[in-house]
mmCIF file of C-alpha atoms in Angstrom:
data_model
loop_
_atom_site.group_PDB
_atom_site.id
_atom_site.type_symbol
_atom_site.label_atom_id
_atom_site.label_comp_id
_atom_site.label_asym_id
_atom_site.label_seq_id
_atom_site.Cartn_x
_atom_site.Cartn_y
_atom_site.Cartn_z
ATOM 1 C CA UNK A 1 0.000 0.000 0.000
ATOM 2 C CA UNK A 2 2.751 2.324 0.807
ATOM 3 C CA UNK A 3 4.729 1.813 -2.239
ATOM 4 C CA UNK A 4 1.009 2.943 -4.538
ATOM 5 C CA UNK A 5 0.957 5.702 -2.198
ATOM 6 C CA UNK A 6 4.374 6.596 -3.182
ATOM 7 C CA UNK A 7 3.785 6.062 -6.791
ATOM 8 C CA UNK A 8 0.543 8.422 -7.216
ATOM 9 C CA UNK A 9 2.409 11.119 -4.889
ATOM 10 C CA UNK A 10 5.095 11.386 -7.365
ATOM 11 C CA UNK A 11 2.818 10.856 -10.097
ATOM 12 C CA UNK A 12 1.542 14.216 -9.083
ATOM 13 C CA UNK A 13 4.112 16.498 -9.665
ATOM 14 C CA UNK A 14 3.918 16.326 -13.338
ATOM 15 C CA UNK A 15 0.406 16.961 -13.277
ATOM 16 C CA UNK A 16 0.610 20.097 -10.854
ATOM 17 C CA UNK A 17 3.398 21.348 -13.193
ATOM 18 C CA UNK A 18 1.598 20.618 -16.620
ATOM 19 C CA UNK A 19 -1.729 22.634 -14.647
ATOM 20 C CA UNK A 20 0.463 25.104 -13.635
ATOM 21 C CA UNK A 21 1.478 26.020 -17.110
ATOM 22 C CA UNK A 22 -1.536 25.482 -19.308
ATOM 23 C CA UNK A 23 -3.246 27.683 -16.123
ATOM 24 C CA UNK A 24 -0.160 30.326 -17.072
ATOM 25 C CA UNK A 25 -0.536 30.341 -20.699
ATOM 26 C CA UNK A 26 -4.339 30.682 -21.031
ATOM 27 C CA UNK A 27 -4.584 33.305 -18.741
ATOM 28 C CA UNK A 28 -2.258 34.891 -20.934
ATOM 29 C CA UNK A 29 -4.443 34.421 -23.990
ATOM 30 C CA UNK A 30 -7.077 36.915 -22.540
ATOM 31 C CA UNK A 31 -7.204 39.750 -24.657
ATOM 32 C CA UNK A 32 -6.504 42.881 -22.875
ATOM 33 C CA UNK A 33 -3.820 44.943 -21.125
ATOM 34 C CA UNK A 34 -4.232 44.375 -16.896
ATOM 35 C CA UNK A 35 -2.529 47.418 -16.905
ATOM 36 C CA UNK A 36 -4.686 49.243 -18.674
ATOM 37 C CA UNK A 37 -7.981 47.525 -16.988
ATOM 38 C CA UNK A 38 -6.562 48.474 -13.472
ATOM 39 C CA UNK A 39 -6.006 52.139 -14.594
ATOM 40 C CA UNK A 40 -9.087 52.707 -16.148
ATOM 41 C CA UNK A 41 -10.049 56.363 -17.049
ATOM 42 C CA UNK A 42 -5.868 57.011 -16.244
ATOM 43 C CA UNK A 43 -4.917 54.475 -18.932
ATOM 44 C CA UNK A 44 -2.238 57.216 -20.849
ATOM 45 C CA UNK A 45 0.473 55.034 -22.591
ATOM 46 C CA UNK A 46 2.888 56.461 -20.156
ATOM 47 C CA UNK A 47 0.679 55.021 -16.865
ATOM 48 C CA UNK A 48 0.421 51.815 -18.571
ATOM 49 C CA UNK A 49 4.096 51.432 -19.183
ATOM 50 C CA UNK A 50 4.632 52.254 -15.857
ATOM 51 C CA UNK A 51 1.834 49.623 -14.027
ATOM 52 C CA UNK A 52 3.325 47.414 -16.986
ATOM 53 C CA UNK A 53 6.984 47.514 -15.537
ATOM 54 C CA UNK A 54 5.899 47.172 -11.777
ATOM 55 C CA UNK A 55 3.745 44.475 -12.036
ATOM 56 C CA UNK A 56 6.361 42.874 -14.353
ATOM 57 C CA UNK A 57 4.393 42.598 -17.481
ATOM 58 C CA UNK A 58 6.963 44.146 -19.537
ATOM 59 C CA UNK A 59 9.047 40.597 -19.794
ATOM 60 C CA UNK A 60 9.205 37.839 -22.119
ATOM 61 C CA UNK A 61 5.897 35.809 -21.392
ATOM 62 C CA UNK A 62 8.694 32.521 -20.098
ATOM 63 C CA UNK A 63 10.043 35.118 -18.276
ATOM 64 C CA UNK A 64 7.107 35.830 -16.472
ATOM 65 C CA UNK A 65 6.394 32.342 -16.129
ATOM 66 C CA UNK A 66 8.930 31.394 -14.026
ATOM 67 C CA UNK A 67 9.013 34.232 -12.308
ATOM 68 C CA UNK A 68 5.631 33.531 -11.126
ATOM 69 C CA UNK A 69 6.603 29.655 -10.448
ATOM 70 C CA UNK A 70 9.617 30.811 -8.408
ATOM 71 C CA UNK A 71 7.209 32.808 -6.061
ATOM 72 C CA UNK A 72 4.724 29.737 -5.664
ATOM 73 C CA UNK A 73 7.350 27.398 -4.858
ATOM 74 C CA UNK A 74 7.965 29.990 -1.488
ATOM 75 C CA UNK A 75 4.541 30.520 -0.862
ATOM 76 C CA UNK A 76 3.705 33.852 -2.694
ATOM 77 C CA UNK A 77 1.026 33.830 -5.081
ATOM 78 C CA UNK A 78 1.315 37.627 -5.499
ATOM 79 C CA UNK A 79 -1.137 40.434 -4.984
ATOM 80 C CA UNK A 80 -4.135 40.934 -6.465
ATOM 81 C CA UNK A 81 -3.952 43.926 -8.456
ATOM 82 C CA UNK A 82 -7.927 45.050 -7.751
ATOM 83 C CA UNK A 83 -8.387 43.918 -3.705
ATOM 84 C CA UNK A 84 -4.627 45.378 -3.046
ATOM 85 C CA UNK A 85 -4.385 41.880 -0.969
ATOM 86 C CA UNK A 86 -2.304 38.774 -1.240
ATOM 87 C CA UNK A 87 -3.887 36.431 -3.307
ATOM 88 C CA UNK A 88 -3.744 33.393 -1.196
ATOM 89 C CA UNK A 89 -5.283 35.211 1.363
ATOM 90 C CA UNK A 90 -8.098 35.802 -1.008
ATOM 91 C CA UNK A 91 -8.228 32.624 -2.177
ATOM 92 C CA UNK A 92 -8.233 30.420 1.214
ATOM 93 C CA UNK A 93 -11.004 32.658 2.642
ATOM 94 C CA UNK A 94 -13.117 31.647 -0.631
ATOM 95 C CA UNK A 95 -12.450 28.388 -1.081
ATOM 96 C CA UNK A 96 -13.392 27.383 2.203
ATOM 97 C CA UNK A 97 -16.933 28.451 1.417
ATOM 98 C CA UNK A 98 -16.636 26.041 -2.027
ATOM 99 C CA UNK A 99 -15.537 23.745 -0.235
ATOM 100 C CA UNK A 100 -18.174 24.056 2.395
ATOM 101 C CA UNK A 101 -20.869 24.036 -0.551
ATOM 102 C CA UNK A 102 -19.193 21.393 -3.279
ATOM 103 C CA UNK A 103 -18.590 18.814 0.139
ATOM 104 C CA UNK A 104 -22.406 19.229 0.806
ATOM 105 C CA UNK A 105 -23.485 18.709 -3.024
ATOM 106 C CA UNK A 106 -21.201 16.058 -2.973
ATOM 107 C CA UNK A 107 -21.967 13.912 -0.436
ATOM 108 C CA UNK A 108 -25.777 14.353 -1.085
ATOM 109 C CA UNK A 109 -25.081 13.556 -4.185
ATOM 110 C CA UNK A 110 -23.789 10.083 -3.151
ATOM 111 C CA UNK A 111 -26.061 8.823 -0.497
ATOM 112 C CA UNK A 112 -28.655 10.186 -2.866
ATOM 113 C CA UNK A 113 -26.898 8.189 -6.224
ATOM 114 C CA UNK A 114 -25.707 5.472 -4.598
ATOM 115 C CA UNK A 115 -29.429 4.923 -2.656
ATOM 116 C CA UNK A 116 -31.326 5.534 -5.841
ATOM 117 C CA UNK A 117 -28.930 3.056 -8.071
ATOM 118 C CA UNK A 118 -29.114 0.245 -5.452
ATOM 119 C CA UNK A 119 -33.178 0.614 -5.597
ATOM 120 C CA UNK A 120 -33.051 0.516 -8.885
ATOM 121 C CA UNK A 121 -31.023 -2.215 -9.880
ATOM 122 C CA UNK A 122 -33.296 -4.436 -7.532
ATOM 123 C CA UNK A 123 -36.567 -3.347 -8.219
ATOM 124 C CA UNK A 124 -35.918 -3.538 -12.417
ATOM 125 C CA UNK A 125 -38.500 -2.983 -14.898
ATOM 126 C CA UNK A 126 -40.512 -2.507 -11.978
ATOM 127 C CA UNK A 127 -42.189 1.147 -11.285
ATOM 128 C CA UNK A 128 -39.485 2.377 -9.088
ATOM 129 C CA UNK A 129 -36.652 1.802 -11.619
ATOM 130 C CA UNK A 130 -38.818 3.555 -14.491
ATOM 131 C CA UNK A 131 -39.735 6.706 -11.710
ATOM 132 C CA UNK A 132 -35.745 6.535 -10.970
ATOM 133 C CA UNK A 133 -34.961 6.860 -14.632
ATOM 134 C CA UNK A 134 -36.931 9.473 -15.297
ATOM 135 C CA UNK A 135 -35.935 11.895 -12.805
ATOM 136 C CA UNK A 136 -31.791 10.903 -13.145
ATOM 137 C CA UNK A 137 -32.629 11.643 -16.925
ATOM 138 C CA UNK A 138 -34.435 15.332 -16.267
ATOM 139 C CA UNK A 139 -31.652 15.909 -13.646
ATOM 140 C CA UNK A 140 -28.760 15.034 -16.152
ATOM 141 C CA UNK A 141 -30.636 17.002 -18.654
ATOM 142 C CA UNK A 142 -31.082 20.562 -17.255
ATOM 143 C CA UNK A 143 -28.007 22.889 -17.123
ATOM 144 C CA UNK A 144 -27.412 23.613 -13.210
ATOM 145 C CA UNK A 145 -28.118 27.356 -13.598
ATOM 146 C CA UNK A 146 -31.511 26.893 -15.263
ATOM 147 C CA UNK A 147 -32.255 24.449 -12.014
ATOM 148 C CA UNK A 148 -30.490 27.018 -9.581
ATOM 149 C CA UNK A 149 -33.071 29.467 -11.347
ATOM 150 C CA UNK A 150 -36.101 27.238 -11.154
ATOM 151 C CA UNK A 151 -35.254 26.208 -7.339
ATOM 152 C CA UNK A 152 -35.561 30.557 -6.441
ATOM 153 C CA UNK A 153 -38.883 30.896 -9.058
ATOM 154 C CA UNK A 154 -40.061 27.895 -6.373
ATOM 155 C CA UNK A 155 -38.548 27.812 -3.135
ATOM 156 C CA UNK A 156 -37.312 31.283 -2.688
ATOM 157 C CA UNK A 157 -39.755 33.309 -4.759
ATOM 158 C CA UNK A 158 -43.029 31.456 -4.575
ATOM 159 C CA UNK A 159 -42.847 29.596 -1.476
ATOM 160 C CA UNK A 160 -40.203 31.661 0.357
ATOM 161 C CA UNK A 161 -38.842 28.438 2.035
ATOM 162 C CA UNK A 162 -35.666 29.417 1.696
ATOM 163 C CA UNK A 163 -33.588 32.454 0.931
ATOM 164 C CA UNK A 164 -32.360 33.067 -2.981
ATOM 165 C CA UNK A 165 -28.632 34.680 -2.382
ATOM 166 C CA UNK A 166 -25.550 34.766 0.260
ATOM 167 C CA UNK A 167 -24.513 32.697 2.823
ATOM 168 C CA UNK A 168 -26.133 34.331 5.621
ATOM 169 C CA UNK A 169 -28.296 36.678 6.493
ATOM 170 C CA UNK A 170 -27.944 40.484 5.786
ATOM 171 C CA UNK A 171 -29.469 41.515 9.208
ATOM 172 C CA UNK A 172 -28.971 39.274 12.243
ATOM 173 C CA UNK A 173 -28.544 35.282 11.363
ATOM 174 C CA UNK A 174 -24.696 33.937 11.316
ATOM 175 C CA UNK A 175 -25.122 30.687 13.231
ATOM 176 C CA UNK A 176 -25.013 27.109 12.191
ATOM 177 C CA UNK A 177 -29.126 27.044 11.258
ATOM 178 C CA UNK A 178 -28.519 30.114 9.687
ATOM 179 C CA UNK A 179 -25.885 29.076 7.224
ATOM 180 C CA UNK A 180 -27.728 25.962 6.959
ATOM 181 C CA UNK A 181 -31.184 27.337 5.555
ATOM 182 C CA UNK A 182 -28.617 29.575 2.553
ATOM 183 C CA UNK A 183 -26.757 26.254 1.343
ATOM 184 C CA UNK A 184 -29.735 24.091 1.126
ATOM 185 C CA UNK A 185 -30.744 25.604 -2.198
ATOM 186 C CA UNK A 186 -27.356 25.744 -4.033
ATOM 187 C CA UNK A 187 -26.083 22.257 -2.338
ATOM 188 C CA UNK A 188 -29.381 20.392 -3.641
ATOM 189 C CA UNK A 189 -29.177 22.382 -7.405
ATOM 190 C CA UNK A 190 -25.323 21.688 -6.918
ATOM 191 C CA UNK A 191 -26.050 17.996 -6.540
ATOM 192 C CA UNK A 192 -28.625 16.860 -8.910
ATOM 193 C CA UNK A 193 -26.477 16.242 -11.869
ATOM 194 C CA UNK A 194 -23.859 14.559 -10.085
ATOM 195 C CA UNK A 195 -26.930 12.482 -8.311
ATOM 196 C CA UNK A 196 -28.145 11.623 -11.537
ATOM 197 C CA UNK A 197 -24.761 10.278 -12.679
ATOM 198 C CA UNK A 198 -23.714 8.104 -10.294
ATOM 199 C CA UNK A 199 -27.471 6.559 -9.746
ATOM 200 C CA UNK A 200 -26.856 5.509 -13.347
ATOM 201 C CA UNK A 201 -23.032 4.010 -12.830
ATOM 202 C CA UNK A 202 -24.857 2.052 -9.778
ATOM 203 C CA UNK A 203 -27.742 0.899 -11.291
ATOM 204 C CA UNK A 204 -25.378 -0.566 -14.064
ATOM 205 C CA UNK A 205 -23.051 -2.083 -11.705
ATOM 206 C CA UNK A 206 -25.496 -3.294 -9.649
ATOM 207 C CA UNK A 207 -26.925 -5.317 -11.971
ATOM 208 C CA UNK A 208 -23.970 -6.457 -13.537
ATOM 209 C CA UNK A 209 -22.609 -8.276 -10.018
ATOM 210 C CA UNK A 210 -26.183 -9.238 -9.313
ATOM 211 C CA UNK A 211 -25.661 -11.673 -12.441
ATOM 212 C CA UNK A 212 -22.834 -13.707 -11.007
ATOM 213 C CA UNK A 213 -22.652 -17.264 -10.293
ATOM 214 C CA UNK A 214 -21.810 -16.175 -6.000
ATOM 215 C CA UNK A 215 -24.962 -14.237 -5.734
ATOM 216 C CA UNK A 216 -26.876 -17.025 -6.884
ATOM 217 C CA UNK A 217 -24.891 -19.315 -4.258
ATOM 218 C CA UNK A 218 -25.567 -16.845 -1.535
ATOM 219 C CA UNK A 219 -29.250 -17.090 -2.417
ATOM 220 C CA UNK A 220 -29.469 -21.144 -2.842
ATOM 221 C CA UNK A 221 -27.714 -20.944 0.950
ATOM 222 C CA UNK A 222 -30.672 -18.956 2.273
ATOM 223 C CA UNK A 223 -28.578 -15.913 2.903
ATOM 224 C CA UNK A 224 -31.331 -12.804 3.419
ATOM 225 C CA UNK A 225 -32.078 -10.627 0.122
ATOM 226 C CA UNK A 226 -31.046 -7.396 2.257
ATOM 227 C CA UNK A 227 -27.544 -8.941 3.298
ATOM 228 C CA UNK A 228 -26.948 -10.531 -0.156
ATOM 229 C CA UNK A 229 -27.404 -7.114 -1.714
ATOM 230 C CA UNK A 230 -25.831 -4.851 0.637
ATOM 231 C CA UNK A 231 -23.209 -6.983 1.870
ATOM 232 C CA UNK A 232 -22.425 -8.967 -1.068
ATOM 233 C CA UNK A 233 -23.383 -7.219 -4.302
ATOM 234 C CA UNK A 234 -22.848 -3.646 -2.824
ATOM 235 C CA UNK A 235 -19.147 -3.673 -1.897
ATOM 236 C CA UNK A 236 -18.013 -5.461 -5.100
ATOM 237 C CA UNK A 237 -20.354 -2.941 -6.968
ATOM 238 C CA UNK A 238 -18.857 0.092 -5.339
ATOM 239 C CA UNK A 239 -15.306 -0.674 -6.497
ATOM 240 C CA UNK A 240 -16.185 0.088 -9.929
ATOM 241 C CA UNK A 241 -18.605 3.385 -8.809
ATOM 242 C CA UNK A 242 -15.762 5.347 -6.629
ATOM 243 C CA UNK A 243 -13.480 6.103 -9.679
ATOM 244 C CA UNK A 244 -16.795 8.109 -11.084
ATOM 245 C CA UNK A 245 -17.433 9.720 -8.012
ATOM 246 C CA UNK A 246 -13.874 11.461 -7.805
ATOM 247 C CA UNK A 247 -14.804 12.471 -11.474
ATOM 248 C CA UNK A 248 -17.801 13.866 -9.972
ATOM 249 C CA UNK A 249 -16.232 15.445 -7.495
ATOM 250 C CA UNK A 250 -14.451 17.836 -10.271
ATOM 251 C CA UNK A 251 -17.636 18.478 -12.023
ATOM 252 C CA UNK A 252 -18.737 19.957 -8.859
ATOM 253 C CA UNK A 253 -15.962 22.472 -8.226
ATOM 254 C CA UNK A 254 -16.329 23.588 -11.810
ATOM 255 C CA UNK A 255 -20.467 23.719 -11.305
ATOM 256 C CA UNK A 256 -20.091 25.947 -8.281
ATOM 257 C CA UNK A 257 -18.729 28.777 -10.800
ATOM 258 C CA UNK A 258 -22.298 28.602 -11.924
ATOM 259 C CA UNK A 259 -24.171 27.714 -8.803
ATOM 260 C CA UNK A 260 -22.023 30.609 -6.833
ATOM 261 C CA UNK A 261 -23.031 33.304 -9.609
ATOM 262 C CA UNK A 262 -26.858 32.688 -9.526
ATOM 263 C CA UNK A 263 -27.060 32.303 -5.729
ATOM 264 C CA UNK A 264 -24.767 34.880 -4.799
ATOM 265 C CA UNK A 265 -22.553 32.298 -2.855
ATOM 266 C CA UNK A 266 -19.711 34.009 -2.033
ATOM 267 C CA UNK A 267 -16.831 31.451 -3.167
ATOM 268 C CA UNK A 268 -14.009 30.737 -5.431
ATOM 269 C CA UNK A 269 -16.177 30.449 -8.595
ATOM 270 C CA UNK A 270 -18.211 33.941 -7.743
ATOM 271 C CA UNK A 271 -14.422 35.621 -6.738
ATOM 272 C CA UNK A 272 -13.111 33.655 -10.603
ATOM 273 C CA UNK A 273 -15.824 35.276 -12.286
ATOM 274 C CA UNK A 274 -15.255 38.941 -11.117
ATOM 275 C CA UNK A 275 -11.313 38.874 -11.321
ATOM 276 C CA UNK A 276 -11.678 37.409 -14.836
ATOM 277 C CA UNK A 277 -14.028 40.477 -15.789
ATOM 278 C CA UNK A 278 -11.729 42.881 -14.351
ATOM 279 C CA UNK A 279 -8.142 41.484 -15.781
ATOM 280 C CA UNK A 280 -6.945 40.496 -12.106
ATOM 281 C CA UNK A 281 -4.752 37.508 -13.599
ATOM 282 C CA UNK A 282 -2.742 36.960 -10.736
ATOM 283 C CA UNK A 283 -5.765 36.012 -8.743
ATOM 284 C CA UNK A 284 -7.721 34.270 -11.598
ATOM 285 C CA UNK A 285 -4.064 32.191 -11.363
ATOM 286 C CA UNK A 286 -3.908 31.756 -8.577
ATOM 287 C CA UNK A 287 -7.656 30.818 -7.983
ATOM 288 C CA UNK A 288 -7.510 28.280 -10.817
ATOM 289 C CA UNK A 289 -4.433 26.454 -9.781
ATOM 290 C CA UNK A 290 -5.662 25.978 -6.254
ATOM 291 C CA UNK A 291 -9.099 24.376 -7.210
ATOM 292 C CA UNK A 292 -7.092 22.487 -9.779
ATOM 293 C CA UNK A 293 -4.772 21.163 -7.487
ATOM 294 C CA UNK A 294 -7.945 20.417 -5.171
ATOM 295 C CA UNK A 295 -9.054 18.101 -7.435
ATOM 296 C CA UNK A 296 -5.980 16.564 -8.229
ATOM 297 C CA UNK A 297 -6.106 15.207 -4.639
ATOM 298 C CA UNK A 298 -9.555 14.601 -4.083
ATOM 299 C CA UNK A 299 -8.865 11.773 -6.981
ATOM 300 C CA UNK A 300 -5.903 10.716 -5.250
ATOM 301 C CA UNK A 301 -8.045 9.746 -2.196
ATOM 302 C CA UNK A 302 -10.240 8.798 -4.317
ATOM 303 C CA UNK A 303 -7.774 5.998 -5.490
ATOM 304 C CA UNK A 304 -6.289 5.363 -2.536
ATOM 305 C CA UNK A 305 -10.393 4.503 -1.111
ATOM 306 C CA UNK A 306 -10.866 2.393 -4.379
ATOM 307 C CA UNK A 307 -7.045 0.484 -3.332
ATOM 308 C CA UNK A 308 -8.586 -0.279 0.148
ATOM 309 C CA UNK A 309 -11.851 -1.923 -1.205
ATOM 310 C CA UNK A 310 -9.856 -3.832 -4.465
ATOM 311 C CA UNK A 311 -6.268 -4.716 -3.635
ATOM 312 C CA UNK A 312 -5.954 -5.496 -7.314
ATOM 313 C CA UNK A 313 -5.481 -1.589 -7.536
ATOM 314 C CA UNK A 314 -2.461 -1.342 -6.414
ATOM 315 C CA UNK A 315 -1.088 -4.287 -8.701
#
């Protein structure tokens, strides 16, 4: 076990550098002068050469790149040239509210996939598999924003359940309950597609191991239905869903750009979004490589989970 651990830890350096450059180079593909965006209504060619030459913009773009690798390797992801702040300051304080959100979405998304795929599998062609289907279908379907839109027209709007924007409450609020009743409407938008997917990948696996030759043994020995399908056909099952939910688990960090915009949720995505629109490229790097890197490990625990349950893994 220690040796796979050791392989996939170096295995990630590559990676991290390959992000780290293609992160680099299409942030500078942006059209636009930062310089000039950041001056605004003092943009004179003379200010711009100036901001140019102190924020180092004047140098040969592999120049620049390795200047800015040099600073990450001691902890300096520069300052952001709108908030006049470090950028990992910036960055920590928002990704701990994606984090808060995309964990949420994601594990409702699981006991929710996982639950529905299991019910599926063993109730097939029956009325609960065909109900199943048809929501994991509209669910995949819909773009997350257009749900994020219908859940406020509902639950916000209409029934005022819940509150449409931010993560707590302009006037008063700030406790636990309070945070809780603003995520439950992005987490659950947030979720559905992922729910969707891996209700599918279970259902399919599901009935896949409920085919073999040892669940038919199990049966012919009298073992119950509920241990032969949890205990038995589950496990083996879930080997071959985890991969998928790791993939998941990046399709959630890149749907809470979305989810944070329409809900007002004040993380990573929402901060991405404005310091994209206003030529901040250090943060927008910065920003970028740390949810990158996020999901780089969340698959590498991920894999190391999956190694646990199937020591052929780490063959």
């Amino acid at each position: 076990m220690w040796n796979y651990l050791l392989r996939r830890l170096l295995g990630i350096i590559p990676v991290i550098v390959g992000l780290s450059l293609i992160v680099f180079l299409l942030m500078a593909m942006i059209p636009g002068n930062p310089a000039q965006a950041l001056l605004g209504a003092f943009a004179t060619p003379e200010n711009v050469a100036r901001v140019s030459a102190e924020l180092g913009l004047d140098k040969p773009l592999w120049q620049q790149y390795f200047i800015w690798v040099n600073n990450l390797l001691h902890g300096d992801f520069g300052r952001s040239y709108v908030l006049n702040r470090p950028v990992i300051d910036e960055v920590l304080e928002r990704l701990s509210a994606t984090l808060l959100l995309g964990g949420c979405a994601l594990l409702l998304s699981v006991i929710l996939g996982l639950l529905a795929g299991v019910t599926s599998a063993v109730r097939q062609f029956g009325w609960g598999d065909r109900l199943i289907t048809l929501l994991v279908l509209i669910g995949i379907s819909l773009p997350s924003f257009l749900i994020g839109l219908l859940m406020i027209m509902l639950f916000a709007v209409s029934l005022r359940w819940f509150p449409a924007s931010g993560m707590f409450a302009i006037y008063g609020g700030g406790d636990a309950l309070d945070l809780l009743h603003h995520l439950t409407l992005p987490a659950i938008t947030l979720a559905i597609v992922a729910t969707g997917v891996i209700a599918r990948l279970t259902r399919t696996a599901m009935l896949e191991v409920l085919r073999q030759d040892y669940i038919r043994t199990a049966r012919a020995k009298g073992v119950s239905e509920r241990r032969v399908i949890w205990r038995h056909a589950f496990r083996v099952a879930l080997v071959s869903v985890i991969p998928a939910i790791g993939i998941q688990a990046g399709f959630v960090l890149g749907g809470a750009v979305y989810i944070e915009t329409v809900f007002q949720w004040p993380g990573l995505g929402a901060m991405l979004v404005k310091a994209v629109s206003t030529r901040d490229l250090l943060l927008v790097q910065g920003g970028v490589l740390v949810a990158a890197i996020a999901y780089v490990l969340i698959n590498l625990l991920t894999d190391i989970v999956q190694a646990c349950l199937d020591p052929r893994v780490k063959s």
